[in-house]
mmCIF file of C-alpha atoms in Angstrom:
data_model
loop_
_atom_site.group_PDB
_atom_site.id
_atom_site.type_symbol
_atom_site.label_atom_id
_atom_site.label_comp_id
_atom_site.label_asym_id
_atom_site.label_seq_id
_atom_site.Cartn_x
_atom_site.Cartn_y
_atom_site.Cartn_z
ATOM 1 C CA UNK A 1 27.577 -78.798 36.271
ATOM 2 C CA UNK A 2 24.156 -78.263 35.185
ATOM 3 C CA UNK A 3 21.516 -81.255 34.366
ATOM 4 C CA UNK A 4 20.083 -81.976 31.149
ATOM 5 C CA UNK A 5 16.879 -80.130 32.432
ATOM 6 C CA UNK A 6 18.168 -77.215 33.522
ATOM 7 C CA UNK A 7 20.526 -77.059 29.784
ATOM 8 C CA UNK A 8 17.803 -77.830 27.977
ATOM 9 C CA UNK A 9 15.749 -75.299 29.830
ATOM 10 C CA UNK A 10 17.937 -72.357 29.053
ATOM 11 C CA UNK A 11 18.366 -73.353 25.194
ATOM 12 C CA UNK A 12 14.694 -72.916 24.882
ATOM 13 C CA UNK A 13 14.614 -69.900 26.657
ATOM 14 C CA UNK A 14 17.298 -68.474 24.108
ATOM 15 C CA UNK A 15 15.971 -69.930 21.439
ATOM 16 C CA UNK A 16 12.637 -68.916 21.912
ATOM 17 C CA UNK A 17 13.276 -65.623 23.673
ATOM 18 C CA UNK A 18 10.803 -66.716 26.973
ATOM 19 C CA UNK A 19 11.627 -66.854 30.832
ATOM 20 C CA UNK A 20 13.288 -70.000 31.969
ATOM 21 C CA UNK A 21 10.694 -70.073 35.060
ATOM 22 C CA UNK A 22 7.858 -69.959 32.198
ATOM 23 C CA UNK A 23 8.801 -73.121 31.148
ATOM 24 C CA UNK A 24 7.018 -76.053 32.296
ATOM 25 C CA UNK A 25 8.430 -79.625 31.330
ATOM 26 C CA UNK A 26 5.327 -80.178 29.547
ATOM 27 C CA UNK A 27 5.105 -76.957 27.799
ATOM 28 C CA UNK A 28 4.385 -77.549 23.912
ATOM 29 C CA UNK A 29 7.244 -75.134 21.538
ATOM 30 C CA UNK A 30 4.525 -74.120 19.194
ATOM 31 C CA UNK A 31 1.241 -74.056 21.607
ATOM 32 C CA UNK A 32 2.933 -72.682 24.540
ATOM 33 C CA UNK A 33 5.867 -70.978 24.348
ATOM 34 C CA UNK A 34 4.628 -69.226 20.803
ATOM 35 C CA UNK A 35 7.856 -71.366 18.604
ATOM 36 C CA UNK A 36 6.873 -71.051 14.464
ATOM 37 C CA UNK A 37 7.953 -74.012 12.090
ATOM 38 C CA UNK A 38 11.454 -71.884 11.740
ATOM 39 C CA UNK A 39 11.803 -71.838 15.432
ATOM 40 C CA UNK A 40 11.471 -75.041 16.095
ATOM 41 C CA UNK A 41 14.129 -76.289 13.183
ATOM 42 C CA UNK A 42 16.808 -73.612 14.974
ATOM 43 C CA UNK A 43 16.137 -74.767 18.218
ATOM 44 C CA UNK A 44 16.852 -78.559 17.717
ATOM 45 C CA UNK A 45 20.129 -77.049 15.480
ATOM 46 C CA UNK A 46 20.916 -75.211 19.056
ATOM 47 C CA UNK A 47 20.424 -78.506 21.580
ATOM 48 C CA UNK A 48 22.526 -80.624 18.655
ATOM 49 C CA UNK A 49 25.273 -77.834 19.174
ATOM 50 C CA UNK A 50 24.652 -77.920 23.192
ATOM 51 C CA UNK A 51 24.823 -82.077 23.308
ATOM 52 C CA UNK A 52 27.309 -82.368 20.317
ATOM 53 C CA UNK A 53 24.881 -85.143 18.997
ATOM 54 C CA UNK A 54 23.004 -85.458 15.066
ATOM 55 C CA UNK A 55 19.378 -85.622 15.750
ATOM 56 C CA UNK A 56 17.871 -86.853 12.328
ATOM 57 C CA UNK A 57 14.759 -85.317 10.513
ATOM 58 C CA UNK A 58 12.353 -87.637 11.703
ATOM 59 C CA UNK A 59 12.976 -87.435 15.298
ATOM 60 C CA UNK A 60 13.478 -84.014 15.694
ATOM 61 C CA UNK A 61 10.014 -83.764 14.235
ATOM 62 C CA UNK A 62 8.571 -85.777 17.189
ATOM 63 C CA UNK A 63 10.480 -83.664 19.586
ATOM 64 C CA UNK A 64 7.628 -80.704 20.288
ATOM 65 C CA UNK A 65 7.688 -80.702 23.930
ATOM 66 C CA UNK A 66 10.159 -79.849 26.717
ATOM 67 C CA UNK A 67 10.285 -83.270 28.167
ATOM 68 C CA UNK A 68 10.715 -84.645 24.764
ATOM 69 C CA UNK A 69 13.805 -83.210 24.405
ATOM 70 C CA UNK A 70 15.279 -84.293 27.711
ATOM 71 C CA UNK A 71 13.550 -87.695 26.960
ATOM 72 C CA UNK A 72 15.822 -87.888 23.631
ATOM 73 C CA UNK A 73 18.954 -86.096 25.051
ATOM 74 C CA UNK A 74 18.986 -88.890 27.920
ATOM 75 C CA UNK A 75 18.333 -91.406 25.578
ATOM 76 C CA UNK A 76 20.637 -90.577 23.284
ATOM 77 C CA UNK A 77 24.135 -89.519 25.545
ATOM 78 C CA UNK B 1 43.687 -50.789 -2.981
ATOM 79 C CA UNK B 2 42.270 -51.345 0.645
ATOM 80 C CA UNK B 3 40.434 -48.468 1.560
ATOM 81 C CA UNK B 4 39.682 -46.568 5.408
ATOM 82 C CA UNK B 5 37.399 -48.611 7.340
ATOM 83 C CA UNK B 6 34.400 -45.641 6.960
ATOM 84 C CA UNK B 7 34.884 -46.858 3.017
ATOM 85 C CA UNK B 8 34.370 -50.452 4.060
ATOM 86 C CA UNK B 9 30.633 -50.840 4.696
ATOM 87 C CA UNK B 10 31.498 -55.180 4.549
ATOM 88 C CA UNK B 11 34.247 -55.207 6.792
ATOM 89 C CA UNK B 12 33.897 -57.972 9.432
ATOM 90 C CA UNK B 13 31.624 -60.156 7.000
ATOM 91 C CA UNK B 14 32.622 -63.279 5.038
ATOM 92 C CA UNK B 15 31.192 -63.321 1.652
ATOM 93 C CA UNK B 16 31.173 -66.464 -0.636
ATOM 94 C CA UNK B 17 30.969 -65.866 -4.366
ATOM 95 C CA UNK B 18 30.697 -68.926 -6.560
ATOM 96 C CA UNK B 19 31.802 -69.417 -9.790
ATOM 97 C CA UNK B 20 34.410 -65.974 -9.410
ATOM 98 C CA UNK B 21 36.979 -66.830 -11.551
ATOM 99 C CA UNK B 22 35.545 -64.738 -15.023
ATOM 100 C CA UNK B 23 33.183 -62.405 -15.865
ATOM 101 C CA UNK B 24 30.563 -61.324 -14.052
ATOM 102 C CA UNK B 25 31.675 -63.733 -10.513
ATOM 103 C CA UNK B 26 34.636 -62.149 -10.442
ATOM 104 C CA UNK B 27 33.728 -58.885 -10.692
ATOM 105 C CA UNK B 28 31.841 -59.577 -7.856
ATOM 106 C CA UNK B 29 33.938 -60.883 -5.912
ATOM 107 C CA UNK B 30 36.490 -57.881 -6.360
ATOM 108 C CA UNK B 31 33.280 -55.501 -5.411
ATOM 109 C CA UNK B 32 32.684 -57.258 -2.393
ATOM 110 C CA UNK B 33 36.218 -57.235 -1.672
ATOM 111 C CA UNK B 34 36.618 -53.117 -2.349
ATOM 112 C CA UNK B 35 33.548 -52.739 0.460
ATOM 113 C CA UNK B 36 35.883 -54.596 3.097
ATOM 114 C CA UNK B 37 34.567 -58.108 2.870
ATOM 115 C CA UNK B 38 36.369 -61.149 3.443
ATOM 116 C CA UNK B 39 36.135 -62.886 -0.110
ATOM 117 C CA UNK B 40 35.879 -66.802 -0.730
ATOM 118 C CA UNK B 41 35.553 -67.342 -4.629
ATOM 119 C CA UNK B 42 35.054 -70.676 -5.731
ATOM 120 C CA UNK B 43 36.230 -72.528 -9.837
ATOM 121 C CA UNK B 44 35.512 -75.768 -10.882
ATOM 122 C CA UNK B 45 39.456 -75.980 -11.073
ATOM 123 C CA UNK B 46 42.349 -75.955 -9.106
ATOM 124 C CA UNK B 47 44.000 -73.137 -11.330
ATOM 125 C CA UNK B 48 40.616 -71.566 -11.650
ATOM 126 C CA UNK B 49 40.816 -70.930 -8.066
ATOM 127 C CA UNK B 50 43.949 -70.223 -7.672
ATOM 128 C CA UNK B 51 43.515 -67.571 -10.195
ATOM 129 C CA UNK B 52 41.072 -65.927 -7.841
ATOM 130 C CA UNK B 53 43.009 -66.035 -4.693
ATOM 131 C CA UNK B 54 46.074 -64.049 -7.174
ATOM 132 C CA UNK B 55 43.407 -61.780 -8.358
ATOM 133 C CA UNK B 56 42.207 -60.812 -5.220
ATOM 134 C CA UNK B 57 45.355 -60.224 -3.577
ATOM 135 C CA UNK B 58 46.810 -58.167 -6.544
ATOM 136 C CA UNK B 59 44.039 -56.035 -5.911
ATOM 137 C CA UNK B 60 44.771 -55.475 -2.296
ATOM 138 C CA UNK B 61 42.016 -57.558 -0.873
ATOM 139 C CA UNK B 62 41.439 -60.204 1.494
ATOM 140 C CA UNK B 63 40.456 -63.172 -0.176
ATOM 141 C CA UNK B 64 40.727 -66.667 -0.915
ATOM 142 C CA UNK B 65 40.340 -68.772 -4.040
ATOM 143 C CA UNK B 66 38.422 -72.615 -3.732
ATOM 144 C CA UNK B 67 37.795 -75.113 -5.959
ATOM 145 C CA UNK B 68 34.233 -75.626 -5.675
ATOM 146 C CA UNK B 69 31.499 -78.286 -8.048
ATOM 147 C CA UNK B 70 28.065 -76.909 -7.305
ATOM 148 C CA UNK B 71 26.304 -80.394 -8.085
ATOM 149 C CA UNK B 72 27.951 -82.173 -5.622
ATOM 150 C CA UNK B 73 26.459 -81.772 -1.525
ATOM 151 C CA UNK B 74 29.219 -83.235 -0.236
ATOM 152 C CA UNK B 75 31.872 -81.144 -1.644
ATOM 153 C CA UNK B 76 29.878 -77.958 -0.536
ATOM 154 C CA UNK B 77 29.499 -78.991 2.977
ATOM 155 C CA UNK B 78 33.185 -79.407 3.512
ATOM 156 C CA UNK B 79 33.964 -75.923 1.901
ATOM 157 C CA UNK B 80 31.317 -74.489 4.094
ATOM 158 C CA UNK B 81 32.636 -76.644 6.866
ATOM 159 C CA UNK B 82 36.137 -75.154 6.247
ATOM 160 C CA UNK B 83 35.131 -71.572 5.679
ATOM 161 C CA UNK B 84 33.250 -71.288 8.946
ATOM 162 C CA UNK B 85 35.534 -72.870 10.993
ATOM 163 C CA UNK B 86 38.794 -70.678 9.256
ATOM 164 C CA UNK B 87 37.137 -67.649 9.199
ATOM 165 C CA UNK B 88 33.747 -67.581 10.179
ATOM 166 C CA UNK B 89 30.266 -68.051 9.130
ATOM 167 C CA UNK B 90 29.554 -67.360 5.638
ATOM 168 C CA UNK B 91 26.960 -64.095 5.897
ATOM 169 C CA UNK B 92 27.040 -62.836 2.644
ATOM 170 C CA UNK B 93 26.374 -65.531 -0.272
ATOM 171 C CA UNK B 94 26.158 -64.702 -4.349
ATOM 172 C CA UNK B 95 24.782 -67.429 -5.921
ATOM 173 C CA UNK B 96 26.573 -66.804 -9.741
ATOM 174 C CA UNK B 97 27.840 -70.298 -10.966
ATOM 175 C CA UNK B 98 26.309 -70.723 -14.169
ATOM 176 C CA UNK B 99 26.635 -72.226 -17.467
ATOM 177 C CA UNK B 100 24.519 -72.369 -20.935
ATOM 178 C CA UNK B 101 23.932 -75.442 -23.024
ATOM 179 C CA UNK B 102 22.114 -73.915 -25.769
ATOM 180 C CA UNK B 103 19.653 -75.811 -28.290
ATOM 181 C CA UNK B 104 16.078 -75.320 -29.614
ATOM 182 C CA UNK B 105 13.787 -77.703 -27.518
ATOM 183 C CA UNK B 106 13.058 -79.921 -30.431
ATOM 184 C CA UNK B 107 16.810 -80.740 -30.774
ATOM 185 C CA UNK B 108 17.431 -80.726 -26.637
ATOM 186 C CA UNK B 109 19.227 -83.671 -25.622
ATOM 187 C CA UNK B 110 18.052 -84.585 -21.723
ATOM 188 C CA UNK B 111 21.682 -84.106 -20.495
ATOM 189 C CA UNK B 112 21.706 -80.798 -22.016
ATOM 190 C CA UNK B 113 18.393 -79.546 -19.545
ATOM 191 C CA UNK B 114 19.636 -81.643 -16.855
ATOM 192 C CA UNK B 115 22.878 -80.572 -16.453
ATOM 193 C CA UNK B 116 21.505 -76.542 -16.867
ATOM 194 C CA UNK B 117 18.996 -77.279 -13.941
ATOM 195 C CA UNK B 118 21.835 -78.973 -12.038
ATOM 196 C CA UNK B 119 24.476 -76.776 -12.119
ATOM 197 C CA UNK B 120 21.952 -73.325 -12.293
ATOM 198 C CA UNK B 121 18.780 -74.243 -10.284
ATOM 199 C CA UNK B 122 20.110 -76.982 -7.640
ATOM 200 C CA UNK B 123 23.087 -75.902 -7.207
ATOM 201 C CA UNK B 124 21.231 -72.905 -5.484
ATOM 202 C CA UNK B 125 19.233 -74.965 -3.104
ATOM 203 C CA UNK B 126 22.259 -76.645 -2.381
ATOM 204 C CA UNK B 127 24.846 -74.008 -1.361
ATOM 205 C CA UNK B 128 21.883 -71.952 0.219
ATOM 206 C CA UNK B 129 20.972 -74.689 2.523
ATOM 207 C CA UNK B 130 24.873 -75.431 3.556
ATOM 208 C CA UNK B 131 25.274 -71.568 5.000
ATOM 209 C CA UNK B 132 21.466 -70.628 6.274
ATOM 210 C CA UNK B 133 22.501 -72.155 9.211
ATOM 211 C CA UNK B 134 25.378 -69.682 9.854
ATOM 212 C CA UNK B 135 23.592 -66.472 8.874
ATOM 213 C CA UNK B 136 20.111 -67.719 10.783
ATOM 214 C CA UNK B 137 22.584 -68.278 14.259
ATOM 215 C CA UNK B 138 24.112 -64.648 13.213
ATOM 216 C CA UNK B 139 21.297 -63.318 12.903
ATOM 217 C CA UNK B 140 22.152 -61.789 9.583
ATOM 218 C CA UNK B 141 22.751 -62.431 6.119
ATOM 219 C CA UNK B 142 22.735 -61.504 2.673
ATOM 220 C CA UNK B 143 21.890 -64.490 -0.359
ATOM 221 C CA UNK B 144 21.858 -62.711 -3.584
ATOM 222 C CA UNK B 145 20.955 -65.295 -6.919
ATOM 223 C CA UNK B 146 22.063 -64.142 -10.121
ATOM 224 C CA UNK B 147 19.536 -64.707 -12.779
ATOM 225 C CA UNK B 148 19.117 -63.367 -16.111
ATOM 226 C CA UNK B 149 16.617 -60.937 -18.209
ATOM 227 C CA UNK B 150 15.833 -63.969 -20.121
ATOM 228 C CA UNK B 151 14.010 -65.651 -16.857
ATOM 229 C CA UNK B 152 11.699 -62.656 -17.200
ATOM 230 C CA UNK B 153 11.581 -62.349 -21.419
ATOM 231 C CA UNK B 154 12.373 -65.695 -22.525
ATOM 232 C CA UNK B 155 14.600 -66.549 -25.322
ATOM 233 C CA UNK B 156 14.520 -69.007 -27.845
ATOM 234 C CA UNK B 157 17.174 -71.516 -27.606
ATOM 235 C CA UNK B 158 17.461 -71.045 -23.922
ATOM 236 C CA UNK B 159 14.239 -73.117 -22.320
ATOM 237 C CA UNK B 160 16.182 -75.027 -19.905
ATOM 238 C CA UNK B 161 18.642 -71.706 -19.232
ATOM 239 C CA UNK B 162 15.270 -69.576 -18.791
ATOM 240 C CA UNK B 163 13.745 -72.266 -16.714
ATOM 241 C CA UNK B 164 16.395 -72.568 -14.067
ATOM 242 C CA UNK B 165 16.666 -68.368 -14.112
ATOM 243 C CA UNK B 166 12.920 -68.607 -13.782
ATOM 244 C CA UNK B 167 13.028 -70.766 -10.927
ATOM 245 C CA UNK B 168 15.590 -69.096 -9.299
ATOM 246 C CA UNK B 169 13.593 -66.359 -8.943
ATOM 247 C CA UNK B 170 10.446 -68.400 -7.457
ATOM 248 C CA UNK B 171 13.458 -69.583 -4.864
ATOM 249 C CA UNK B 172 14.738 -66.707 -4.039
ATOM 250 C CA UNK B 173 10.668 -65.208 -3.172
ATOM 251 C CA UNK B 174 9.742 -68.352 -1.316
ATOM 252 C CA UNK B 175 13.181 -68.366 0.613
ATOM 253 C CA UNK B 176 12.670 -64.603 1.445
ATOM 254 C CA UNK B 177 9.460 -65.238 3.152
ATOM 255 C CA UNK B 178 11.145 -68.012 4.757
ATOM 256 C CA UNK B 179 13.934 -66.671 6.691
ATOM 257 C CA UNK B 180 13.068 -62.713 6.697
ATOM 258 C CA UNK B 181 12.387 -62.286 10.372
ATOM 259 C CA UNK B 182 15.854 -63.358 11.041
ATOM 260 C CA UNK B 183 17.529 -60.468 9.505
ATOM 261 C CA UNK B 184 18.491 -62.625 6.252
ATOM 262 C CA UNK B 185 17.423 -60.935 2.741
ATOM 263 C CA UNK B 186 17.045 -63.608 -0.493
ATOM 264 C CA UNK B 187 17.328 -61.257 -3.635
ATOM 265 C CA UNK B 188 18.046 -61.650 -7.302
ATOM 266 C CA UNK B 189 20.214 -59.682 -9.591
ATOM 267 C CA UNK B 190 18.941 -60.166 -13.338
ATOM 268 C CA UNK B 191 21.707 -59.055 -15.512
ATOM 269 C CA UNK B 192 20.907 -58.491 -19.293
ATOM 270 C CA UNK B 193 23.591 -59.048 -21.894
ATOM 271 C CA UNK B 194 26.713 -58.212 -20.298
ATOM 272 C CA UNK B 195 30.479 -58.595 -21.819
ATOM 273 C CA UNK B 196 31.646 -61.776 -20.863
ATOM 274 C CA UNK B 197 32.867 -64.925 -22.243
ATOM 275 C CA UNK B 198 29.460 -66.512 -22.401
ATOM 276 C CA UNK B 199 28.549 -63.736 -24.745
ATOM 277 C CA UNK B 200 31.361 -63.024 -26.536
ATOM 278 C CA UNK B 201 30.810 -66.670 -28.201
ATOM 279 C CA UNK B 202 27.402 -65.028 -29.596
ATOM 280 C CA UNK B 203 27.912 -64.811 -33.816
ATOM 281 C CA UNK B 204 27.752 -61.222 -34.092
ATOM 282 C CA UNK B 205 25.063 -60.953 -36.468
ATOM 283 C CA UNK B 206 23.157 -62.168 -33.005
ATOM 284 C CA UNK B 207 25.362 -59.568 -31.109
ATOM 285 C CA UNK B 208 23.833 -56.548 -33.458
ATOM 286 C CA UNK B 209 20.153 -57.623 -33.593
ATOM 287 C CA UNK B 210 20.510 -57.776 -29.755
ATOM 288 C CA UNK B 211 22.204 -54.051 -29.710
ATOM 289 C CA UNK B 212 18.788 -52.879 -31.232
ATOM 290 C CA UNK B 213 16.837 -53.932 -28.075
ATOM 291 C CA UNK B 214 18.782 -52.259 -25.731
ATOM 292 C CA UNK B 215 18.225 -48.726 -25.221
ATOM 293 C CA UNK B 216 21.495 -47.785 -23.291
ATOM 294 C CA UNK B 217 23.099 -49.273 -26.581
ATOM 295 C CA UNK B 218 25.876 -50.793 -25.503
ATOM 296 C CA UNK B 219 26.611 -54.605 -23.659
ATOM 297 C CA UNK B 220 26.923 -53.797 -19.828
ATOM 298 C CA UNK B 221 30.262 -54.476 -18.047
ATOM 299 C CA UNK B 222 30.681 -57.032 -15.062
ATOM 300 C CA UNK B 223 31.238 -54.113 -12.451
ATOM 301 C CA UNK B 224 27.766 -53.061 -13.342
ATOM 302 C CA UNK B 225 25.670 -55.636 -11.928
ATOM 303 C CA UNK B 226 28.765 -56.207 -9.067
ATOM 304 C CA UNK B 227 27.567 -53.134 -8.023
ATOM 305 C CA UNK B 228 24.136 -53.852 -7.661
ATOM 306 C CA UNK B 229 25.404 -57.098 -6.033
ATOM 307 C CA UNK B 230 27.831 -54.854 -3.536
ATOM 308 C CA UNK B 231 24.163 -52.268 -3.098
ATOM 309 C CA UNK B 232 22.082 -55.064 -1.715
ATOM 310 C CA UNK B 233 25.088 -57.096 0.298
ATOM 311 C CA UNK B 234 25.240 -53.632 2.112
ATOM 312 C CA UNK B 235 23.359 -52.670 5.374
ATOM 313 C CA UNK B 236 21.017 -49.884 3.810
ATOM 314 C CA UNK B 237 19.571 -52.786 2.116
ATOM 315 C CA UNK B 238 17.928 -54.757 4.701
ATOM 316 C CA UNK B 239 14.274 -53.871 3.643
ATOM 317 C CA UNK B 240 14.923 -54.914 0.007
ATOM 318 C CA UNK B 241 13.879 -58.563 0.189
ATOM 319 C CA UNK B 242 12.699 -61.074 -2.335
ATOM 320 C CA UNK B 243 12.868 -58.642 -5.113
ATOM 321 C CA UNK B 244 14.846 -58.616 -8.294
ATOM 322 C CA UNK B 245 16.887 -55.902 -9.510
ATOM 323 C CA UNK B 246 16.942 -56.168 -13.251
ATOM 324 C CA UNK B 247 20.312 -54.934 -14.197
ATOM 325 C CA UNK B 248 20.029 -54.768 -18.221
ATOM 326 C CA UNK B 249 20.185 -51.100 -20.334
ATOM 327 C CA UNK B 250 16.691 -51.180 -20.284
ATOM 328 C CA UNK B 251 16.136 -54.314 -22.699
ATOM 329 C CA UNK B 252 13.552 -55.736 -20.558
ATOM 330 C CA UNK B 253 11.064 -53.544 -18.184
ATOM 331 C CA UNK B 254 8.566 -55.185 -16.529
#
């Protein structure tokens, strides 16, 4: 069974079409890992498939980091 | 009848066509159908939709008849809901419900434009929204809004019909530049005055001084802007985005 991290980790690699060993914990979507605005809206509809969990408008906009999604993920299981 | 696979250019692809159950929707929807597609049609009745799903299969195709309102979110989420998880992701979607509520602005009763921008202009943003999720996951997918020559040449009595074509069209650009680099076109399909119910109520002195402004000289037919529907659901349309392909005897050239 895989952590959080690791899940997380290869969502935003497929999402975002980068190297899972390219992405830090800290690394930014947008300023990093190159995400656009349309990006970043399919890739919190792919980690609410992944966790089976709703992640509402307003927090999904504060989720712009890697960590930040594990942070909510954890928070939220 | 259903044709060999080389003649089905859709096959594999769910399309959802609303409002299908007259004129120019369910032409459509037989079109789409005849190029392999798997056909959803929606009616704003029960025996409107069941009158699809009888259509359809009389004509040898796969296809399924829903009742559908177009103002209401909830009701399109479960349809989409259902669709997806019976057949599939929605990847083809005509946008076609429509209805008139003609009056000259200065007799225009707020219910009469609301209800036009509702069911016409929202409706879009509604059912577009429910399946971009589908077709952006896919990868690939076809939205094609069905306007009118009047969003582009106006026409009196019709300034809350024109304004929701009009906007449509603004829509179906803005959505285009939205969601192009996922393989998803956003096109329109103006039709000019075609022979259907909502025109045969015209009084035909209307219907004759209308003739005159039409070069081809004649009302189109439903199949005729099906087929420009079927032209850009098709693969050799995927670099035809955000246009709109006036479909109209040449009554209106921009």
């Amino acid at each position: 069974m895989s952590t959080i991290e690791e899940r997380v980790k290869k969502i935003v690699a497929e999402q975002l079409g980068v190297k899972e060993e390219e992405i830090q914990n800290s690394s930014s979507f947008v300023d990093d890992l190159g995400a656009d605005s349309l990006d970043t809206v399919e890739l919190v509809m792919a980690l609410e498939e992944e966790f089976e969990t709703e992640i509402p408008d307003e927090e999904a906009e504060k989720i712009t980091t890697v960590q930040e999604a594990i942070d909510y993920i954890l928070k939220h299981e | 009848m259903s044709q060999p696979v080389d003649q089905q250019p859709l096959a594999g692809k769910i399309a959802l066509v609303t409002g299908a159950s007259r004129g120019i929707g369910r032409a459509i929807a037989y079109e789409l159908g005849r190029l392999g597609a798997q056909v959803v049609g929606t009616a704003t009745s029960a025996q409107g939709a069941q009158a699809i799903q009888e259509g359809l299969a009389e004509q040898g195709y796969a296809g399924w008849g829903r009742e559908l309102n177009v103002t209401d979110s909830a009701s399109i989420e479960a349809l989409i809901k259902e669709i997806t998880q019976e057949l599939g992701p929605v990847q083809i979607l005509v946008n076609n419900a429509g209805i008139t509520r003609d009056n000259l602005l200065m007799r225009m009763k707020d219910d009469e434009w609301d209800s036009i921008l509702d069911t016409n202009l929202k409706s879009i943003y509604r059912v577009s929204k429910a399946c971009l999720r589908g077709m952006t996951k896919a990868r690939w997918g076809r939205i094609i809004n069905i306007s009118s020559v009047v969003a582009s040449s106006g026409n009196a009595g019709q300034t809350n019909y024109a304004a929701a074509k009009a906007g449509l069209e603004g829509f179906t650009r803005s959505l285009a530049r939205e969601i192009g680099a996922r393989g998803i076109t956003v096109n329109a399909v103006a039709p000019g005055f075609i022979a259907t119910d909502m025109t045969h109520v015209l009084p035909e002195a209307q219907k004759q001084a209308l003739l005159a402004q039409i070069p081809a000289g004649r009302l189109g037919q439903p199949e005729e802007i099906a087929a420009a529907v079927g032209f850009l659901a098709g693969e050799p349309a995927a670099y035809i985005t955000g246009t709109c392909l006036h479909v109209n005897g040449g009554m209106y050239m921009s």
